[in-house]
GROMACS .gro file of N, CA and C in nm:
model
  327
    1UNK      N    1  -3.696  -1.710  -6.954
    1UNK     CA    2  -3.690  -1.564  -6.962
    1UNK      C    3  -3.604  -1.525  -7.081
    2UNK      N    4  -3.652  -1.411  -7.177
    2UNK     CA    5  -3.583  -1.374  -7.273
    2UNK      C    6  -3.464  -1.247  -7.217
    3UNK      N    7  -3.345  -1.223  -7.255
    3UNK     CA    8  -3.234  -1.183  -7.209
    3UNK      C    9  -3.212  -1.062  -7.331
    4UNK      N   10  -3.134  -0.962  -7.299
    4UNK     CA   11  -3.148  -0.861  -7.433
    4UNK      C   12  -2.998  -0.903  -7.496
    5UNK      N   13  -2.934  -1.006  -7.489
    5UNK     CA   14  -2.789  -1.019  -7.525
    5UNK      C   15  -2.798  -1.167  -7.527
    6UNK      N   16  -2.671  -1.240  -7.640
    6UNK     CA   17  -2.685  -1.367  -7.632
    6UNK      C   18  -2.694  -1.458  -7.536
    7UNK      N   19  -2.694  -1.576  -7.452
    7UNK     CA   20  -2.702  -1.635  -7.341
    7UNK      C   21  -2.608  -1.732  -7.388
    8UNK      N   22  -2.490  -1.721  -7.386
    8UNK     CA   23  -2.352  -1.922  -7.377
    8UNK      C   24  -2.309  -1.879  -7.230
    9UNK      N   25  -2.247  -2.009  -7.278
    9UNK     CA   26  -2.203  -2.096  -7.087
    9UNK      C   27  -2.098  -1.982  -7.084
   10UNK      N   28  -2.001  -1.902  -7.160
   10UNK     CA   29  -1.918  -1.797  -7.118
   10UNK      C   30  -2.009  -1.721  -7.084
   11UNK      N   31  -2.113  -1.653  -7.103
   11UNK     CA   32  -2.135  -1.555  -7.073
   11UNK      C   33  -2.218  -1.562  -6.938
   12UNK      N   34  -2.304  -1.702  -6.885
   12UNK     CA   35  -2.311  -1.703  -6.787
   12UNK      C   36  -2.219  -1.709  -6.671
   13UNK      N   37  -2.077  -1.759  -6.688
   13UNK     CA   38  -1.990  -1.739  -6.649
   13UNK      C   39  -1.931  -1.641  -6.607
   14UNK      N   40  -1.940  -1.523  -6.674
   14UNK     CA   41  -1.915  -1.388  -6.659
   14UNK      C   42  -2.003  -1.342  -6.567
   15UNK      N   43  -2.139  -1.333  -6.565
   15UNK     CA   44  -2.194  -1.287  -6.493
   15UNK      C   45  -2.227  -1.342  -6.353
   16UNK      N   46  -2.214  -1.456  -6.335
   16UNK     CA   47  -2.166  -1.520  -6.203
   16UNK      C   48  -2.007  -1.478  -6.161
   17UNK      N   49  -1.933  -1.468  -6.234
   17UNK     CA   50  -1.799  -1.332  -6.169
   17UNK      C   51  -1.884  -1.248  -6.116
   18UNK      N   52  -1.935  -1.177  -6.205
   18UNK     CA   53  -1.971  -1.029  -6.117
   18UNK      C   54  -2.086  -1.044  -6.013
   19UNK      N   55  -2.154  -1.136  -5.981
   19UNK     CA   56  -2.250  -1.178  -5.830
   19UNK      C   57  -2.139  -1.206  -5.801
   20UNK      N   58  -2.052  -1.198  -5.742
   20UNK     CA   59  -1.953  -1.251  -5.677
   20UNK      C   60  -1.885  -1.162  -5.555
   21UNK      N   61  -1.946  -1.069  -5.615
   21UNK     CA   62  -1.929  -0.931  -5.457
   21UNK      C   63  -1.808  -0.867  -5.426
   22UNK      N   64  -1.700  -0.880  -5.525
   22UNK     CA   65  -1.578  -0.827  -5.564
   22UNK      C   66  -1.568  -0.707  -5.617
   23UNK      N   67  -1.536  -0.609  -5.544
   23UNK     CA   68  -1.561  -0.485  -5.576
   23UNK      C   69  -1.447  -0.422  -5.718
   24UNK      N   70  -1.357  -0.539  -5.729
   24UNK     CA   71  -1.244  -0.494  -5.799
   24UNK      C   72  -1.249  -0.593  -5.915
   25UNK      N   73  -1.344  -0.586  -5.997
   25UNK     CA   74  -1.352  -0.668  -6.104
   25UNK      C   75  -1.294  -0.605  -6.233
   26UNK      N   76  -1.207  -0.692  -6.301
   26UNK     CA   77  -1.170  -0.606  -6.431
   26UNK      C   78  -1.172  -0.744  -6.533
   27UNK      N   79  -1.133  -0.753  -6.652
   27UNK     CA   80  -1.172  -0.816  -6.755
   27UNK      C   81  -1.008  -0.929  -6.734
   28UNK      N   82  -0.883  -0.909  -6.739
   28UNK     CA   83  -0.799  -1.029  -6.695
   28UNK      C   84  -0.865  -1.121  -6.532
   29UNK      N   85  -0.887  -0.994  -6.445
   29UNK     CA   86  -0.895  -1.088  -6.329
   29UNK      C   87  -1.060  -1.217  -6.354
   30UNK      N   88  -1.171  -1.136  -6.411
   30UNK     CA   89  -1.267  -1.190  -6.444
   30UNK      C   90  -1.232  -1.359  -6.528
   31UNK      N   91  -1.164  -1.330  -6.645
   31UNK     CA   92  -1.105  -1.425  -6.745
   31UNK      C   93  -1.029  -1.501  -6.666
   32UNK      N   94  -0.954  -1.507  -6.535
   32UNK     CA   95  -0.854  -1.606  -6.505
   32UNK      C   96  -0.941  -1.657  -6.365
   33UNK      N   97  -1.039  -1.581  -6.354
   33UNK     CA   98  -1.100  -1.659  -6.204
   33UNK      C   99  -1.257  -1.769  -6.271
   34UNK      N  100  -1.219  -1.740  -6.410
   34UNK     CA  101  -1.331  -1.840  -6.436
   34UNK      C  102  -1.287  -1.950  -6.594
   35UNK      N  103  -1.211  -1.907  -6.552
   35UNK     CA  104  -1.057  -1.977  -6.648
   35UNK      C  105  -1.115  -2.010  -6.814
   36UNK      N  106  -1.151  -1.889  -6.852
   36UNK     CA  107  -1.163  -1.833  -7.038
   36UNK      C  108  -1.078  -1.704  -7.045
   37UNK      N  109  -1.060  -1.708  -7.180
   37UNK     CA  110  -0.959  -1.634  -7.205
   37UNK      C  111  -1.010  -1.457  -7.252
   38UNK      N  112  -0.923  -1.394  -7.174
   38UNK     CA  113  -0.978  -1.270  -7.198
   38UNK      C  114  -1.017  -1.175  -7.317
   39UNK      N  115  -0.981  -1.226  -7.438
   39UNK     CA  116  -1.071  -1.255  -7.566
   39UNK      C  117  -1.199  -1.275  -7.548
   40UNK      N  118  -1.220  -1.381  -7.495
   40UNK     CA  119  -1.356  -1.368  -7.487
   40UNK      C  120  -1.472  -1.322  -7.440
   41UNK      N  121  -1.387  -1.280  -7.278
   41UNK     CA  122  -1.436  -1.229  -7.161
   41UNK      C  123  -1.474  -1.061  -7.174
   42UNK      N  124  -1.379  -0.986  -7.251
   42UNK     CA  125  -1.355  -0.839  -7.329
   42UNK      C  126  -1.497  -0.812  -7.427
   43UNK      N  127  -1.564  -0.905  -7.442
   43UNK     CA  128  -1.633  -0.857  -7.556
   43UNK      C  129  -1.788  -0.895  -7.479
   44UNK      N  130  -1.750  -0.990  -7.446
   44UNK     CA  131  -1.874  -1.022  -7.354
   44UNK      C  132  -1.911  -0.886  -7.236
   45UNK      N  133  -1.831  -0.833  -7.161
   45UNK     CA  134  -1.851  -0.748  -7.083
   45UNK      C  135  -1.937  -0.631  -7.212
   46UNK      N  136  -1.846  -0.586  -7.227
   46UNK     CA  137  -1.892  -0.489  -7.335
   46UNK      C  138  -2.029  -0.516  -7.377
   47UNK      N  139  -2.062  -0.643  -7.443
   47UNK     CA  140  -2.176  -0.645  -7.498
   47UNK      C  141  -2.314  -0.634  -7.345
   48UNK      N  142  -2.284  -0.633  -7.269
   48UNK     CA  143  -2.359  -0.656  -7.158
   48UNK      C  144  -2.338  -0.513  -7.065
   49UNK      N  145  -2.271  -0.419  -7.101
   49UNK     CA  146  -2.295  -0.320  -7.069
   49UNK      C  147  -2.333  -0.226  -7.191
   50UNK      N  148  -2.353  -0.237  -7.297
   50UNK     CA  149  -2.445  -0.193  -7.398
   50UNK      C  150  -2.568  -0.196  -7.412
   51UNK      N  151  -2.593  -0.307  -7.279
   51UNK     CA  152  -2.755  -0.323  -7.287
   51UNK      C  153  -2.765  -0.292  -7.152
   52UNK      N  154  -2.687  -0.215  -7.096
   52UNK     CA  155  -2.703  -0.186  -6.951
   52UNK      C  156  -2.685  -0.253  -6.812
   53UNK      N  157  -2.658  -0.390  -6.856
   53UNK     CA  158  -2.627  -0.441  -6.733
   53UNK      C  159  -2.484  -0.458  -6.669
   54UNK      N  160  -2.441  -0.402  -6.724
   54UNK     CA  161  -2.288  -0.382  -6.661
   54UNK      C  162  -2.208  -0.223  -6.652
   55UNK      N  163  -2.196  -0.184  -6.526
   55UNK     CA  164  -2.169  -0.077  -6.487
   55UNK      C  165  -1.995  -0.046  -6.530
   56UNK      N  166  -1.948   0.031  -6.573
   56UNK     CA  167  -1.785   0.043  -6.528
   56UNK      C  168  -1.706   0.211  -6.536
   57UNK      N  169  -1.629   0.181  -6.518
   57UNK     CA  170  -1.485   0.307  -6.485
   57UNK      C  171  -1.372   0.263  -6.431
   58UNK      N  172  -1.311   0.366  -6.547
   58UNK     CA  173  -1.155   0.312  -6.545
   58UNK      C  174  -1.046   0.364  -6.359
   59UNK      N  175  -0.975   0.305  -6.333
   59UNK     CA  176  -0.906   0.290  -6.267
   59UNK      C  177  -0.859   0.450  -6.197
   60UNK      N  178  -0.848   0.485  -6.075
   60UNK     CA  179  -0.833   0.641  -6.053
   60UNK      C  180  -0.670   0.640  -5.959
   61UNK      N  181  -0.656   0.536  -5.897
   61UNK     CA  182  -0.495   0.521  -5.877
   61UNK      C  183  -0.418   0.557  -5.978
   62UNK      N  184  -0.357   0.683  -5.962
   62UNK     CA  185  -0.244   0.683  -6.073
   62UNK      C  186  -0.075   0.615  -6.027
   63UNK      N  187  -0.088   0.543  -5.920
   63UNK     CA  188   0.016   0.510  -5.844
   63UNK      C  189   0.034   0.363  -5.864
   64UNK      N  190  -0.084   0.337  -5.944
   64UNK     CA  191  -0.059   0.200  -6.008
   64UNK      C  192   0.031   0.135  -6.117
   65UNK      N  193   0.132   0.065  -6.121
   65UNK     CA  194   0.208   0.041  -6.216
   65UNK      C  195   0.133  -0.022  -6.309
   66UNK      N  196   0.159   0.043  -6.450
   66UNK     CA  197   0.120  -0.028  -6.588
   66UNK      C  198   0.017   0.034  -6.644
   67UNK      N  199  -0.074  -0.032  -6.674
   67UNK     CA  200  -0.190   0.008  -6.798
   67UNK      C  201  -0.275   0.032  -6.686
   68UNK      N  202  -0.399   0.125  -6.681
   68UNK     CA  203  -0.526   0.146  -6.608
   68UNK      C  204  -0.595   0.038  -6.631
   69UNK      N  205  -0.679  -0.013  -6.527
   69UNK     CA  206  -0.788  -0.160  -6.543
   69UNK      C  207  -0.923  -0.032  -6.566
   70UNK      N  208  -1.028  -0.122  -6.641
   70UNK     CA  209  -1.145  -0.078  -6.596
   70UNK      C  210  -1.189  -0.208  -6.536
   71UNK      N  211  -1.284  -0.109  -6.426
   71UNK     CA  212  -1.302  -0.221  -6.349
   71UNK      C  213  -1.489  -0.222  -6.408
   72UNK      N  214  -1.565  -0.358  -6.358
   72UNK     CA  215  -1.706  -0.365  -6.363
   72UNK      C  216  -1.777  -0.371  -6.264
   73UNK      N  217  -1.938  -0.381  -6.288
   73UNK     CA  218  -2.003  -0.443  -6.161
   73UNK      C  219  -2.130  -0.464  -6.257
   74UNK      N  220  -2.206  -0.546  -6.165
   74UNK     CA  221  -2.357  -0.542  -6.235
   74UNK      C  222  -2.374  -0.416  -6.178
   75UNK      N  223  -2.525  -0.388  -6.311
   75UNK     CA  224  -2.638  -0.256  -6.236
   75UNK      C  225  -2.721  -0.329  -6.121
   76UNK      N  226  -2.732  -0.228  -6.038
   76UNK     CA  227  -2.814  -0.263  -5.938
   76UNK      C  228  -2.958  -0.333  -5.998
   77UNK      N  229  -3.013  -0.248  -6.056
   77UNK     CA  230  -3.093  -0.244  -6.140
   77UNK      C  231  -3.136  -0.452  -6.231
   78UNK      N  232  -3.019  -0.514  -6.232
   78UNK     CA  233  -3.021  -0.651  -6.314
   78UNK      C  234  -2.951  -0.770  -6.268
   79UNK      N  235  -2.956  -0.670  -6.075
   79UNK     CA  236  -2.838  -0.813  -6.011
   79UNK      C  237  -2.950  -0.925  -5.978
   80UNK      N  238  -3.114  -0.942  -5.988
   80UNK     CA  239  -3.200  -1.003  -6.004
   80UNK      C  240  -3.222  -1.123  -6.066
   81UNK      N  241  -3.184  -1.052  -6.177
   81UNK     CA  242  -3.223  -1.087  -6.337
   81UNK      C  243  -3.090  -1.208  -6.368
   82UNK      N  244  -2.993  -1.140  -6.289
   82UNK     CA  245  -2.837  -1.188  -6.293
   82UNK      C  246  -2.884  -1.336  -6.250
   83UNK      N  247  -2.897  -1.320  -6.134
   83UNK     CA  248  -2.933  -1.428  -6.009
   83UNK      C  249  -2.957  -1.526  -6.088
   84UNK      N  250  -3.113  -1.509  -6.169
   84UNK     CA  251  -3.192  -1.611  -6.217
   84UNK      C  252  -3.150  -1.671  -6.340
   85UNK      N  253  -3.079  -1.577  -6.439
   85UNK     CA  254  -2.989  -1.615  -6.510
   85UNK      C  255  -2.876  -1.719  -6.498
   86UNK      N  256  -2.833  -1.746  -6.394
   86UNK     CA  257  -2.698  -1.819  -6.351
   86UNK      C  258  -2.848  -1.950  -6.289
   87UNK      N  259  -2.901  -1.914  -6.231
   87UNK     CA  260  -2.979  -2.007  -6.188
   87UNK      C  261  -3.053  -2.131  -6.228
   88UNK      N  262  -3.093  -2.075  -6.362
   88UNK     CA  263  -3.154  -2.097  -6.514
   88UNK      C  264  -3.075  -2.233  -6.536
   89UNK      N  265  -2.910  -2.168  -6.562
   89UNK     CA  266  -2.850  -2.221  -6.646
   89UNK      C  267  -2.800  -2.338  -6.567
   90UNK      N  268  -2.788  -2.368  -6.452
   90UNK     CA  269  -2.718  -2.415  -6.390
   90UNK      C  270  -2.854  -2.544  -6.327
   91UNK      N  271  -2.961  -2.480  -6.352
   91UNK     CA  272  -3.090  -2.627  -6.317
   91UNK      C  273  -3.049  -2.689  -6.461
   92UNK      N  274  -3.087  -2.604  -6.556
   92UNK     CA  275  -3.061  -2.669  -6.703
   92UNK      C  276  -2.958  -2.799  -6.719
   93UNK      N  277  -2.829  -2.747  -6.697
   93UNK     CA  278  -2.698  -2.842  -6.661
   93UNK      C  279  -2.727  -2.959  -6.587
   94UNK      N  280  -2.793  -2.943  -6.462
   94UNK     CA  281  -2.764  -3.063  -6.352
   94UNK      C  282  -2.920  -3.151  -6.396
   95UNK      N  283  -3.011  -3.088  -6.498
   95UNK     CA  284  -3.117  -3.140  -6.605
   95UNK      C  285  -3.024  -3.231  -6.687
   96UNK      N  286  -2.974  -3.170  -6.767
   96UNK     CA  287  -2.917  -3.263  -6.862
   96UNK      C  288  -2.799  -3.340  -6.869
   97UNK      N  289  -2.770  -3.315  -6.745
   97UNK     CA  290  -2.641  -3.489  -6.643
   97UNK      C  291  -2.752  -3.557  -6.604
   98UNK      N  292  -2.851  -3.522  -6.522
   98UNK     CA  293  -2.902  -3.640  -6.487
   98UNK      C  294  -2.990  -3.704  -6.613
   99UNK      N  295  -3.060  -3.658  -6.693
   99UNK     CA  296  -3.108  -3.754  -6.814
   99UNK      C  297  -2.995  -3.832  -6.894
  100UNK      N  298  -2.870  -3.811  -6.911
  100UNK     CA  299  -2.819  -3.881  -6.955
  100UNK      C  300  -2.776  -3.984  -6.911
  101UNK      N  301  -2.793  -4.019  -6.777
  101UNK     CA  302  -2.712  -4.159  -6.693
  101UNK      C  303  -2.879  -4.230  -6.681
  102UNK      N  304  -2.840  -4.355  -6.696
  102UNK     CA  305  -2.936  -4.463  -6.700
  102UNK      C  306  -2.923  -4.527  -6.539
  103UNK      N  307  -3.022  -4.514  -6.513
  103UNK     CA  308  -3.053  -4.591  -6.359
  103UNK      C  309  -2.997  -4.729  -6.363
  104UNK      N  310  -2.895  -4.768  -6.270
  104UNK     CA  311  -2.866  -4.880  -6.277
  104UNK      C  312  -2.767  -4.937  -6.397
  105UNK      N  313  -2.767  -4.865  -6.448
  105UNK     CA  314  -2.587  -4.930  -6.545
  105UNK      C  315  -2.479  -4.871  -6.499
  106UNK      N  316  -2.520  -4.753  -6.461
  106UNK     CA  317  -2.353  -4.643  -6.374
  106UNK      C  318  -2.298  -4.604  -6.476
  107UNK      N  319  -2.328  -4.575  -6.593
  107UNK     CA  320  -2.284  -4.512  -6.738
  107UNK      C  321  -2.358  -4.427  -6.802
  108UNK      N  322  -2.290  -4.330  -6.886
  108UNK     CA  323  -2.390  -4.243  -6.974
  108UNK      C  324  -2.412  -4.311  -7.085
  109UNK      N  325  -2.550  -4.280  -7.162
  109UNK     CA  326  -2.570  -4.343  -7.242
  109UNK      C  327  -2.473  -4.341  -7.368
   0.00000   0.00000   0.00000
C-alpha cells in the first residue's frame, strides 16, 4: 500500500504509539514510550498530521505546571490504514529474520 508520508521504522513506531488507546498522547511521552528521541518524534507527528492522519490540541488544564502539551490521536478516519501499516511492517521484519538464519547451522548468515 502506498502511504501519503514517508514510511521508516520511526515512523511506524509512532504510529503504533498512537493505536495504543492512550488518550493522553503528547510528543515527550510518545518519544520515551518507544524510546527515540523527541527530535525525531516532533516532526514525524507533524508531518502525519499534515496529511491528516493525526488529530491534535493543545492542553486546556491551566492548573498544569510548566509548558502546555499538545496532545495527539489518530483520525478516526486512518486508524485502519494505521493497523495495516504497523502490520505491513512488522510481517516484513519477522520476513527478513527468518531468511537470514540458515536451517540447521543456528547462525545468521
Amino acid at each position: 500500500m502506498s502511504y501519503p508520508f514517508r514510511v521508516t521504522d520511526a515512523t511506524v513506531d509512532v504510529v503504533e504509539a498512537l493505536l495504543s488507546g492512550d488518550d493522553e498522547l503528547y510528543g515527550l511521552k510518545i518519544a520515551k514510550s518507544i524510546g527515540r528521541p523527541s527530535g525525531s518524534v516532533v516532526p514525524i507527528l507533524m508531518r502525519l498530521e499534515a496529511c491528516g492522519w493525526v488529530l491534535s490540541e493543545w492542553e486546556q488544564d491551566e492548573s498544569v505546571r510548566g509548558p502546555r502539551r499538545r496532545f495527539y490521536r489518530l483520525h478516526a478516519d486512518h486508524v485502519g490504514a494505521a493497523r495495516r501499516l504497523v502490520g505491513e511492517r512488522k510481517t516484513a521484519s519477522a520476513t527478513a529474520v527468518s531468511s537470514t538464519l540458515r536451517p540447521g547451522l543456528g547462525g545468521v548468515r
